[in-house]
Amino acid sequence: MSTTTSRSISWQRALPLVPQEQLPMDGTIYFLHIPKSGGISATRYFEEAAPSEAVCPHKLWDELVSSGPDPRWRVYHGHFGGLLPVWLRAWPTTVSLLRDPTSRTFSHIKHVLRTPSHPFHEMAQGLSVAQYCAHPILSRSVENYQARYLSSLALSRELVAQESSAYAAVQLAFENSMYGQDSAADLLETSCKALEALAAVGVTEKHQTSLRLFSKVTGLPEPKADFLANVAPAGQQTSLNLTADDYAAVQSVTEIDRKLYERGLERFARQCLEHGVAEILPDIEGSRTS
């Protein structure tokens, strides 16, 4: 059988993910912050809900790996993707927010354009949204970005499984998981598996309800105030002057994100009902976009 044919067989069907009950858990909470998903305001909730000494102050890998671990940290929030469990050597209670892919993409591009310190800022100047989405480097910040961020959990899920009866089973699982983004079908399957591995998923469009759900699954206090999604201050907002080609380009590079988001909406609705959070089904339907 050729290599191409072999790779078309789902790696996850050939080797299922480690069952949740086999993952070592240590009581740590992790808010997996996907950029431009309303996570800054969610971060404020976690910072206020937990004792200050228990909250890791770092939000980027650069800071985390240079500081080393602190045994007092029990709450993590940042752009660590799915690889934080490897650094922790345990599986934390993980929650995350998903955002409508079109809105997240526009927000990300606006952020790049208005932030001189962003590494892509100079590269993005003068480009339309369609050109940004087609750029060989810039497109990495928008092309099915949420699915890629979540799918990295597949690597961690195998590596933190510390017990196995078969020789090199964890090593083999890790090597197989590296094929989880090879094709659109693989990426969708991998990210949806990661979605189910989360303790809870929220949606940016239902921000306050999402935080209430997070409090239920983490055991942290409910939010005392409305934590609104992050909005650029007046004077820093960026207009994109969007065209039909721009919308089409965004739709093209977020097809998997769109399907993941729809799955996320469904799981969010189920979990809100299961945990007694406010009835949100009608509002979820209203938040969908074509």
PDB file of C-alpha atoms in Angstrom, residues 52-289:
ATOM      1  CA  SER A  52      -3.712  35.356  43.253  1.00  0.00           C
ATOM      2  CA  GLU A  53      -0.809  33.133  44.330  1.00  0.00           C
ATOM      3  CA  ALA A  54      -2.500  30.128  42.678  1.00  0.00           C
ATOM      4  CA  VAL A  55      -2.719  31.759  39.236  1.00  0.00           C
ATOM      5  CA  CYS A  56       0.191  31.396  36.837  1.00  0.00           C
ATOM      6  CA  PRO A  57       1.043  34.942  35.656  1.00  0.00           C
ATOM      7  CA  HIS A  58       2.438  33.838  32.297  1.00  0.00           C
ATOM      8  CA  LYS A  59       0.417  33.767  29.087  1.00  0.00           C
ATOM      9  CA  LEU A  60       3.014  32.875  26.431  1.00  0.00           C
ATOM     10  CA  TRP A  61       5.394  29.943  26.066  1.00  0.00           C
ATOM     11  CA  ASP A  62       8.370  32.352  26.037  1.00  0.00           C
ATOM     12  CA  GLU A  63       7.553  33.389  29.610  1.00  0.00           C
ATOM     13  CA  LEU A  64       6.541  29.962  30.884  1.00  0.00           C
ATOM     14  CA  VAL A  65       9.586  27.996  29.774  1.00  0.00           C
ATOM     15  CA  SER A  66      12.012  30.672  30.996  1.00  0.00           C
ATOM     16  CA  SER A  67      10.473  30.848  34.482  1.00  0.00           C
ATOM     17  CA  GLY A  68      10.023  27.166  35.243  1.00  0.00           C
ATOM     18  CA  PRO A  69       7.154  25.685  37.282  1.00  0.00           C
ATOM     19  CA  ASP A  70       5.882  27.003  40.606  1.00  0.00           C
ATOM     20  CA  PRO A  71       4.151  24.444  42.873  1.00  0.00           C
ATOM     21  CA  ARG A  72       1.679  27.128  44.005  1.00  0.00           C
ATOM     22  CA  TRP A  73       0.183  27.535  40.522  1.00  0.00           C
ATOM     23  CA  ARG A  74      -3.142  25.730  40.162  1.00  0.00           C
ATOM     24  CA  VAL A  75      -4.780  27.897  37.469  1.00  0.00           C
ATOM     25  CA  TYR A  76      -3.223  28.485  34.048  1.00  0.00           C
ATOM     26  CA  HIS A  77      -4.541  30.684  31.258  1.00  0.00           C
ATOM     27  CA  GLY A  78      -2.703  31.536  28.093  1.00  0.00           C
ATOM     28  CA  HIS A  79      -1.828  30.812  24.484  1.00  0.00           C
ATOM     29  CA  PHE A  80      -0.264  27.428  25.219  1.00  0.00           C
ATOM     30  CA  GLY A  81      -2.541  25.459  22.907  1.00  0.00           C
ATOM     31  CA  GLY A  82      -2.844  21.775  23.709  1.00  0.00           C
ATOM     32  CA  LEU A  83       0.748  21.279  24.850  1.00  0.00           C
ATOM     33  CA  LEU A  84       0.490  22.597  28.413  1.00  0.00           C
ATOM     34  CA  PRO A  85      -0.347  19.107  29.799  1.00  0.00           C
ATOM     35  CA  VAL A  86       3.066  17.895  28.590  1.00  0.00           C
ATOM     36  CA  TRP A  87       4.769  20.713  30.511  1.00  0.00           C
ATOM     37  CA  LEU A  88       2.607  19.934  33.576  1.00  0.00           C
ATOM     38  CA  ARG A  89       3.049  16.156  33.164  1.00  0.00           C
ATOM     39  CA  ALA A  90      -0.637  15.847  34.062  1.00  0.00           C
ATOM     40  CA  TRP A  91      -4.040  16.405  32.478  1.00  0.00           C
ATOM     41  CA  PRO A  92      -5.633  19.611  33.815  1.00  0.00           C
ATOM     42  CA  THR A  93      -9.347  20.378  33.881  1.00  0.00           C
ATOM     43  CA  THR A  94      -9.309  22.198  30.550  1.00  0.00           C
ATOM     44  CA  VAL A  95     -11.871  24.676  29.214  1.00  0.00           C
ATOM     45  CA  SER A  96     -11.829  26.884  26.146  1.00  0.00           C
ATOM     46  CA  LEU A  97     -13.858  29.401  24.140  1.00  0.00           C
ATOM     47  CA  LEU A  98     -14.715  29.111  20.449  1.00  0.00           C
ATOM     48  CA  ARG A  99     -15.744  32.089  18.339  1.00  0.00           C
ATOM     49  CA  ASP A 100     -17.629  32.427  15.079  1.00  0.00           C
ATOM     50  CA  PRO A 101     -14.778  31.828  12.587  1.00  0.00           C
ATOM     51  CA  THR A 102     -15.551  34.802  10.355  1.00  0.00           C
ATOM     52  CA  SER A 103     -15.652  37.202  13.298  1.00  0.00           C
ATOM     53  CA  ARG A 104     -12.476  35.722  14.809  1.00  0.00           C
ATOM     54  CA  THR A 105     -10.604  36.038  11.517  1.00  0.00           C
ATOM     55  CA  PHE A 106     -11.531  39.684  11.002  1.00  0.00           C
ATOM     56  CA  SER A 107     -10.644  40.417  14.633  1.00  0.00           C
ATOM     57  CA  HIS A 108      -7.251  38.742  14.287  1.00  0.00           C
ATOM     58  CA  ILE A 109      -6.376  40.675  11.132  1.00  0.00           C
ATOM     59  CA  LYS A 110      -7.461  43.958  12.757  1.00  0.00           C
ATOM     60  CA  HIS A 111      -5.256  43.174  15.746  1.00  0.00           C
ATOM     61  CA  VAL A 112      -2.239  42.572  13.508  1.00  0.00           C
ATOM     62  CA  LEU A 113      -2.842  45.801  11.570  1.00  0.00           C
ATOM     63  CA  ARG A 114      -3.235  48.054  14.626  1.00  0.00           C
ATOM     64  CA  THR A 115      -0.418  46.566  16.752  1.00  0.00           C
ATOM     65  CA  PRO A 116       3.049  47.766  15.690  1.00  0.00           C
ATOM     66  CA  SER A 117       4.749  45.271  18.005  1.00  0.00           C
ATOM     67  CA  HIS A 118       3.035  42.277  16.391  1.00  0.00           C
ATOM     68  CA  PRO A 119       5.563  40.200  14.395  1.00  0.00           C
ATOM     69  CA  PHE A 120       3.229  40.232  11.352  1.00  0.00           C
ATOM     70  CA  HIS A 121       2.402  43.956  11.505  1.00  0.00           C
ATOM     71  CA  GLU A 122       4.782  45.219   8.825  1.00  0.00           C
ATOM     72  CA  MET A 123       4.148  42.245   6.576  1.00  0.00           C
ATOM     73  CA  ALA A 124       0.381  42.842   6.607  1.00  0.00           C
ATOM     74  CA  GLN A 125       0.433  46.528   5.724  1.00  0.00           C
ATOM     75  CA  GLY A 126      -1.351  47.436   2.485  1.00  0.00           C
ATOM     76  CA  LEU A 127      -2.913  43.987   2.005  1.00  0.00           C
ATOM     77  CA  SER A 128      -6.588  43.299   1.588  1.00  0.00           C
ATOM     78  CA  VAL A 129      -8.214  40.603   3.710  1.00  0.00           C
ATOM     79  CA  ALA A 130      -8.223  38.286   0.695  1.00  0.00           C
ATOM     80  CA  GLN A 131      -4.503  38.883   0.148  1.00  0.00           C
ATOM     81  CA  TYR A 132      -3.831  38.313   3.850  1.00  0.00           C
ATOM     82  CA  CYS A 133      -5.656  34.966   3.712  1.00  0.00           C
ATOM     83  CA  ALA A 134      -3.641  33.901   0.653  1.00  0.00           C
ATOM     84  CA  HIS A 135      -0.256  34.983   2.032  1.00  0.00           C
ATOM     85  CA  PRO A 136       2.078  31.999   2.668  1.00  0.00           C
ATOM     86  CA  ILE A 137       2.987  33.239   6.177  1.00  0.00           C
ATOM     87  CA  LEU A 138       0.129  35.489   7.296  1.00  0.00           C
ATOM     88  CA  SER A 139      -2.444  32.830   6.452  1.00  0.00           C
ATOM     89  CA  ARG A 140      -1.082  30.735   9.339  1.00  0.00           C
ATOM     90  CA  SER A 141      -2.826  33.103  11.755  1.00  0.00           C
ATOM     91  CA  VAL A 142      -6.251  32.570  10.178  1.00  0.00           C
ATOM     92  CA  GLU A 143      -6.419  29.259   8.297  1.00  0.00           C
ATOM     93  CA  ASN A 144      -8.587  26.952  10.433  1.00  0.00           C
ATOM     94  CA  TYR A 145      -6.780  28.500  13.358  1.00  0.00           C
ATOM     95  CA  GLN A 146      -9.150  27.322  16.090  1.00  0.00           C
ATOM     96  CA  ALA A 147      -9.095  23.737  14.846  1.00  0.00           C
ATOM     97  CA  ARG A 148      -5.283  23.702  14.761  1.00  0.00           C
ATOM     98  CA  TYR A 149      -5.044  25.214  18.224  1.00  0.00           C
ATOM     99  CA  LEU A 150      -7.336  22.576  19.694  1.00  0.00           C
ATOM    100  CA  SER A 151      -5.953  19.634  17.741  1.00  0.00           C
ATOM    101  CA  SER A 152      -2.598  19.972  19.496  1.00  0.00           C
ATOM    102  CA  LEU A 153      -4.340  18.413  22.508  1.00  0.00           C
ATOM    103  CA  ALA A 154      -4.078  15.086  20.663  1.00  0.00           C
ATOM    104  CA  LEU A 155      -0.303  15.093  21.137  1.00  0.00           C
ATOM    105  CA  SER A 156      -0.567  15.830  24.851  1.00  0.00           C
ATOM    106  CA  ARG A 157      -3.325  13.311  25.433  1.00  0.00           C
ATOM    107  CA  GLU A 158      -1.033  10.497  24.421  1.00  0.00           C
ATOM    108  CA  LEU A 159       2.126  11.779  26.088  1.00  0.00           C
ATOM    109  CA  VAL A 160       0.621  12.273  29.544  1.00  0.00           C
ATOM    110  CA  ALA A 161      -0.801   8.736  29.580  1.00  0.00           C
ATOM    111  CA  GLN A 162       1.786   7.240  31.916  1.00  0.00           C
ATOM    112  CA  GLU A 163       0.614   3.649  32.032  1.00  0.00           C
ATOM    113  CA  SER A 164       0.487   1.141  29.202  1.00  0.00           C
ATOM    114  CA  SER A 165       0.681  -2.621  29.033  1.00  0.00           C
ATOM    115  CA  ALA A 166       2.144  -2.664  25.514  1.00  0.00           C
ATOM    116  CA  TYR A 167       5.762  -1.867  24.709  1.00  0.00           C
ATOM    117  CA  ALA A 168       6.215   1.669  23.291  1.00  0.00           C
ATOM    118  CA  ALA A 169       2.438   2.167  23.054  1.00  0.00           C
ATOM    119  CA  VAL A 170       2.643   5.812  24.153  1.00  0.00           C
ATOM    120  CA  GLN A 171       5.495   6.468  21.723  1.00  0.00           C
ATOM    121  CA  LEU A 172       3.524   4.934  18.872  1.00  0.00           C
ATOM    122  CA  ALA A 173       0.403   6.893  19.803  1.00  0.00           C
ATOM    123  CA  PHE A 174       2.406  10.122  19.825  1.00  0.00           C
ATOM    124  CA  GLU A 175       3.930   9.385  16.414  1.00  0.00           C
ATOM    125  CA  ASN A 176       0.513   8.586  14.960  1.00  0.00           C
ATOM    126  CA  SER A 177      -0.967  11.767  16.402  1.00  0.00           C
ATOM    127  CA  MET A 178       1.467  13.840  14.339  1.00  0.00           C
ATOM    128  CA  TYR A 179      -0.574  12.884  11.256  1.00  0.00           C
ATOM    129  CA  GLY A 180      -3.694  14.432  12.770  1.00  0.00           C
ATOM    130  CA  GLN A 181      -3.438  17.587  10.632  1.00  0.00           C
ATOM    131  CA  ASP A 182      -2.396  16.023   7.333  1.00  0.00           C
ATOM    132  CA  SER A 183      -5.707  16.599   5.563  1.00  0.00           C
ATOM    133  CA  ALA A 184      -8.896  18.549   6.089  1.00  0.00           C
ATOM    134  CA  ALA A 185     -10.664  15.383   7.184  1.00  0.00           C
ATOM    135  CA  ASP A 186      -7.892  14.542   9.670  1.00  0.00           C
ATOM    136  CA  LEU A 187      -7.864  18.066  11.078  1.00  0.00           C
ATOM    137  CA  LEU A 188     -11.628  18.053  11.570  1.00  0.00           C
ATOM    138  CA  GLU A 189     -11.572  14.657  13.262  1.00  0.00           C
ATOM    139  CA  THR A 190      -8.625  15.564  15.475  1.00  0.00           C
ATOM    140  CA  SER A 191     -10.050  18.906  16.575  1.00  0.00           C
ATOM    141  CA  CYS A 192     -13.474  17.395  17.269  1.00  0.00           C
ATOM    142  CA  LYS A 193     -11.841  14.719  19.417  1.00  0.00           C
ATOM    143  CA  ALA A 194      -9.988  17.459  21.268  1.00  0.00           C
ATOM    144  CA  LEU A 195     -13.258  19.341  21.701  1.00  0.00           C
ATOM    145  CA  GLU A 196     -14.750  16.323  23.461  1.00  0.00           C
ATOM    146  CA  ALA A 197     -11.635  16.053  25.641  1.00  0.00           C
ATOM    147  CA  LEU A 198     -12.304  19.500  27.098  1.00  0.00           C
ATOM    148  CA  ALA A 199     -14.074  19.601  30.445  1.00  0.00           C
ATOM    149  CA  ALA A 200     -16.230  22.363  28.952  1.00  0.00           C
ATOM    150  CA  VAL A 201     -16.402  24.519  25.849  1.00  0.00           C
ATOM    151  CA  GLY A 202     -17.907  27.991  25.743  1.00  0.00           C
ATOM    152  CA  VAL A 203     -18.687  30.348  22.884  1.00  0.00           C
ATOM    153  CA  THR A 204     -17.676  33.979  22.669  1.00  0.00           C
ATOM    154  CA  GLU A 205     -21.150  35.006  21.550  1.00  0.00           C
ATOM    155  CA  LYS A 206     -22.491  33.710  24.895  1.00  0.00           C
ATOM    156  CA  HIS A 207     -19.634  34.975  26.998  1.00  0.00           C
ATOM    157  CA  GLN A 208     -21.239  35.365  30.415  1.00  0.00           C
ATOM    158  CA  THR A 209     -23.111  32.065  30.115  1.00  0.00           C
ATOM    159  CA  SER A 210     -19.836  30.401  29.143  1.00  0.00           C
ATOM    160  CA  LEU A 211     -18.125  31.712  32.276  1.00  0.00           C
ATOM    161  CA  ARG A 212     -20.962  30.389  34.413  1.00  0.00           C
ATOM    162  CA  LEU A 213     -20.519  26.986  32.773  1.00  0.00           C
ATOM    163  CA  PHE A 214     -16.768  27.117  33.445  1.00  0.00           C
ATOM    164  CA  SER A 215     -17.447  27.803  37.110  1.00  0.00           C
ATOM    165  CA  LYS A 216     -19.643  24.708  37.299  1.00  0.00           C
ATOM    166  CA  VAL A 217     -17.064  22.328  35.838  1.00  0.00           C
ATOM    167  CA  THR A 218     -14.007  23.801  37.600  1.00  0.00           C
ATOM    168  CA  GLY A 219     -15.549  24.391  41.024  1.00  0.00           C
ATOM    169  CA  LEU A 220     -14.532  28.047  40.987  1.00  0.00           C
ATOM    170  CA  PRO A 221     -17.020  30.717  42.171  1.00  0.00           C
ATOM    171  CA  GLU A 222     -19.539  32.032  39.637  1.00  0.00           C
ATOM    172  CA  PRO A 223     -18.603  35.348  38.015  1.00  0.00           C
ATOM    173  CA  LYS A 224     -19.690  38.279  40.194  1.00  0.00           C
ATOM    174  CA  ALA A 225     -19.858  40.775  37.339  1.00  0.00           C
ATOM    175  CA  ASP A 226     -20.270  40.818  33.585  1.00  0.00           C
ATOM    176  CA  PHE A 227     -16.951  40.130  31.911  1.00  0.00           C
ATOM    177  CA  LEU A 228     -17.483  41.557  28.456  1.00  0.00           C
ATOM    178  CA  ALA A 229     -15.581  40.310  25.440  1.00  0.00           C
ATOM    179  CA  ASN A 230     -12.443  42.348  24.789  1.00  0.00           C
ATOM    180  CA  VAL A 231     -13.028  45.356  22.512  1.00  0.00           C
ATOM    181  CA  ALA A 232     -10.369  47.643  21.097  1.00  0.00           C
ATOM    182  CA  PRO A 233     -10.424  51.062  22.791  1.00  0.00           C
ATOM    183  CA  ALA A 234     -11.841  54.039  20.934  1.00  0.00           C
ATOM    184  CA  GLY A 235      -9.232  55.379  18.554  1.00  0.00           C
ATOM    185  CA  GLN A 236      -7.605  51.962  18.140  1.00  0.00           C
ATOM    186  CA  GLN A 237     -10.339  50.322  16.120  1.00  0.00           C
ATOM    187  CA  THR A 238      -9.457  49.329  12.569  1.00  0.00           C
ATOM    188  CA  SER A 239     -11.709  49.376   9.521  1.00  0.00           C
ATOM    189  CA  LEU A 240     -11.115  46.656   6.932  1.00  0.00           C
ATOM    190  CA  ASN A 241     -13.293  48.022   4.066  1.00  0.00           C
ATOM    191  CA  LEU A 242     -14.481  44.520   3.273  1.00  0.00           C
ATOM    192  CA  THR A 243     -15.418  43.288  -0.200  1.00  0.00           C
ATOM    193  CA  ALA A 244     -17.207  40.186  -1.442  1.00  0.00           C
ATOM    194  CA  ASP A 245     -13.801  38.693  -2.313  1.00  0.00           C
ATOM    195  CA  ASP A 246     -12.646  39.235   1.270  1.00  0.00           C
ATOM    196  CA  TYR A 247     -15.651  37.404   2.704  1.00  0.00           C
ATOM    197  CA  ALA A 248     -15.170  34.563   0.229  1.00  0.00           C
ATOM    198  CA  ALA A 249     -11.491  34.269   1.155  1.00  0.00           C
ATOM    199  CA  VAL A 250     -12.284  34.059   4.865  1.00  0.00           C
ATOM    200  CA  GLN A 251     -14.947  31.423   4.252  1.00  0.00           C
ATOM    201  CA  SER A 252     -12.417  29.421   2.223  1.00  0.00           C
ATOM    202  CA  VAL A 253      -9.723  29.363   4.923  1.00  0.00           C
ATOM    203  CA  THR A 254     -12.098  28.634   7.826  1.00  0.00           C
ATOM    204  CA  GLU A 255     -14.159  25.712   6.523  1.00  0.00           C
ATOM    205  CA  ILE A 256     -12.935  23.328   9.226  1.00  0.00           C
ATOM    206  CA  ASP A 257     -13.242  26.001  11.902  1.00  0.00           C
ATOM    207  CA  ARG A 258     -16.872  26.496  10.858  1.00  0.00           C
ATOM    208  CA  LYS A 259     -17.667  22.813  11.329  1.00  0.00           C
ATOM    209  CA  LEU A 260     -15.805  22.749  14.639  1.00  0.00           C
ATOM    210  CA  TYR A 261     -17.701  25.811  15.806  1.00  0.00           C
ATOM    211  CA  GLU A 262     -21.033  24.165  14.977  1.00  0.00           C
ATOM    212  CA  ARG A 263     -19.985  21.114  17.020  1.00  0.00           C
ATOM    213  CA  GLY A 264     -18.921  23.452  19.797  1.00  0.00           C
ATOM    214  CA  LEU A 265     -22.316  25.168  19.834  1.00  0.00           C
ATOM    215  CA  GLU A 266     -24.035  21.813  20.177  1.00  0.00           C
ATOM    216  CA  ARG A 267     -21.800  20.688  23.033  1.00  0.00           C
ATOM    217  CA  PHE A 268     -22.138  24.053  24.765  1.00  0.00           C
ATOM    218  CA  ALA A 269     -25.924  23.741  24.661  1.00  0.00           C
ATOM    219  CA  ARG A 270     -25.835  20.206  26.067  1.00  0.00           C
ATOM    220  CA  GLN A 271     -23.463  21.116  28.876  1.00  0.00           C
ATOM    221  CA  CYS A 272     -25.440  24.196  29.879  1.00  0.00           C
ATOM    222  CA  LEU A 273     -28.536  22.043  30.237  1.00  0.00           C
ATOM    223  CA  GLU A 274     -26.639  19.309  32.091  1.00  0.00           C
ATOM    224  CA  HIS A 275     -25.179  21.782  34.596  1.00  0.00           C
ATOM    225  CA  GLY A 276     -28.307  23.851  35.090  1.00  0.00           C
ATOM    226  CA  VAL A 277     -26.961  26.964  33.427  1.00  0.00           C
ATOM    227  CA  ALA A 278     -29.514  29.358  31.859  1.00  0.00           C
ATOM    228  CA  GLU A 279     -31.573  28.113  28.935  1.00  0.00           C
ATOM    229  CA  ILE A 280     -29.601  29.131  25.850  1.00  0.00           C
ATOM    230  CA  LEU A 281     -30.793  26.978  22.950  1.00  0.00           C
ATOM    231  CA  PRO A 282     -32.856  29.687  21.168  1.00  0.00           C
ATOM    232  CA  ASP A 283     -30.020  32.210  21.510  1.00  0.00           C
ATOM    233  CA  ILE A 284     -27.498  29.740  20.110  1.00  0.00           C
ATOM    234  CA  GLU A 285     -29.619  29.331  17.002  1.00  0.00           C
ATOM    235  CA  GLY A 286     -29.684  33.104  16.640  1.00  0.00           C
ATOM    236  CA  SER A 287     -25.897  33.344  16.890  1.00  0.00           C
ATOM    237  CA  ARG A 288     -25.215  31.113  13.892  1.00  0.00           C
ATOM    238  CA  THR A 289     -24.008  32.772  10.709  1.00  0.00           C
TER     239      THR A 289
END
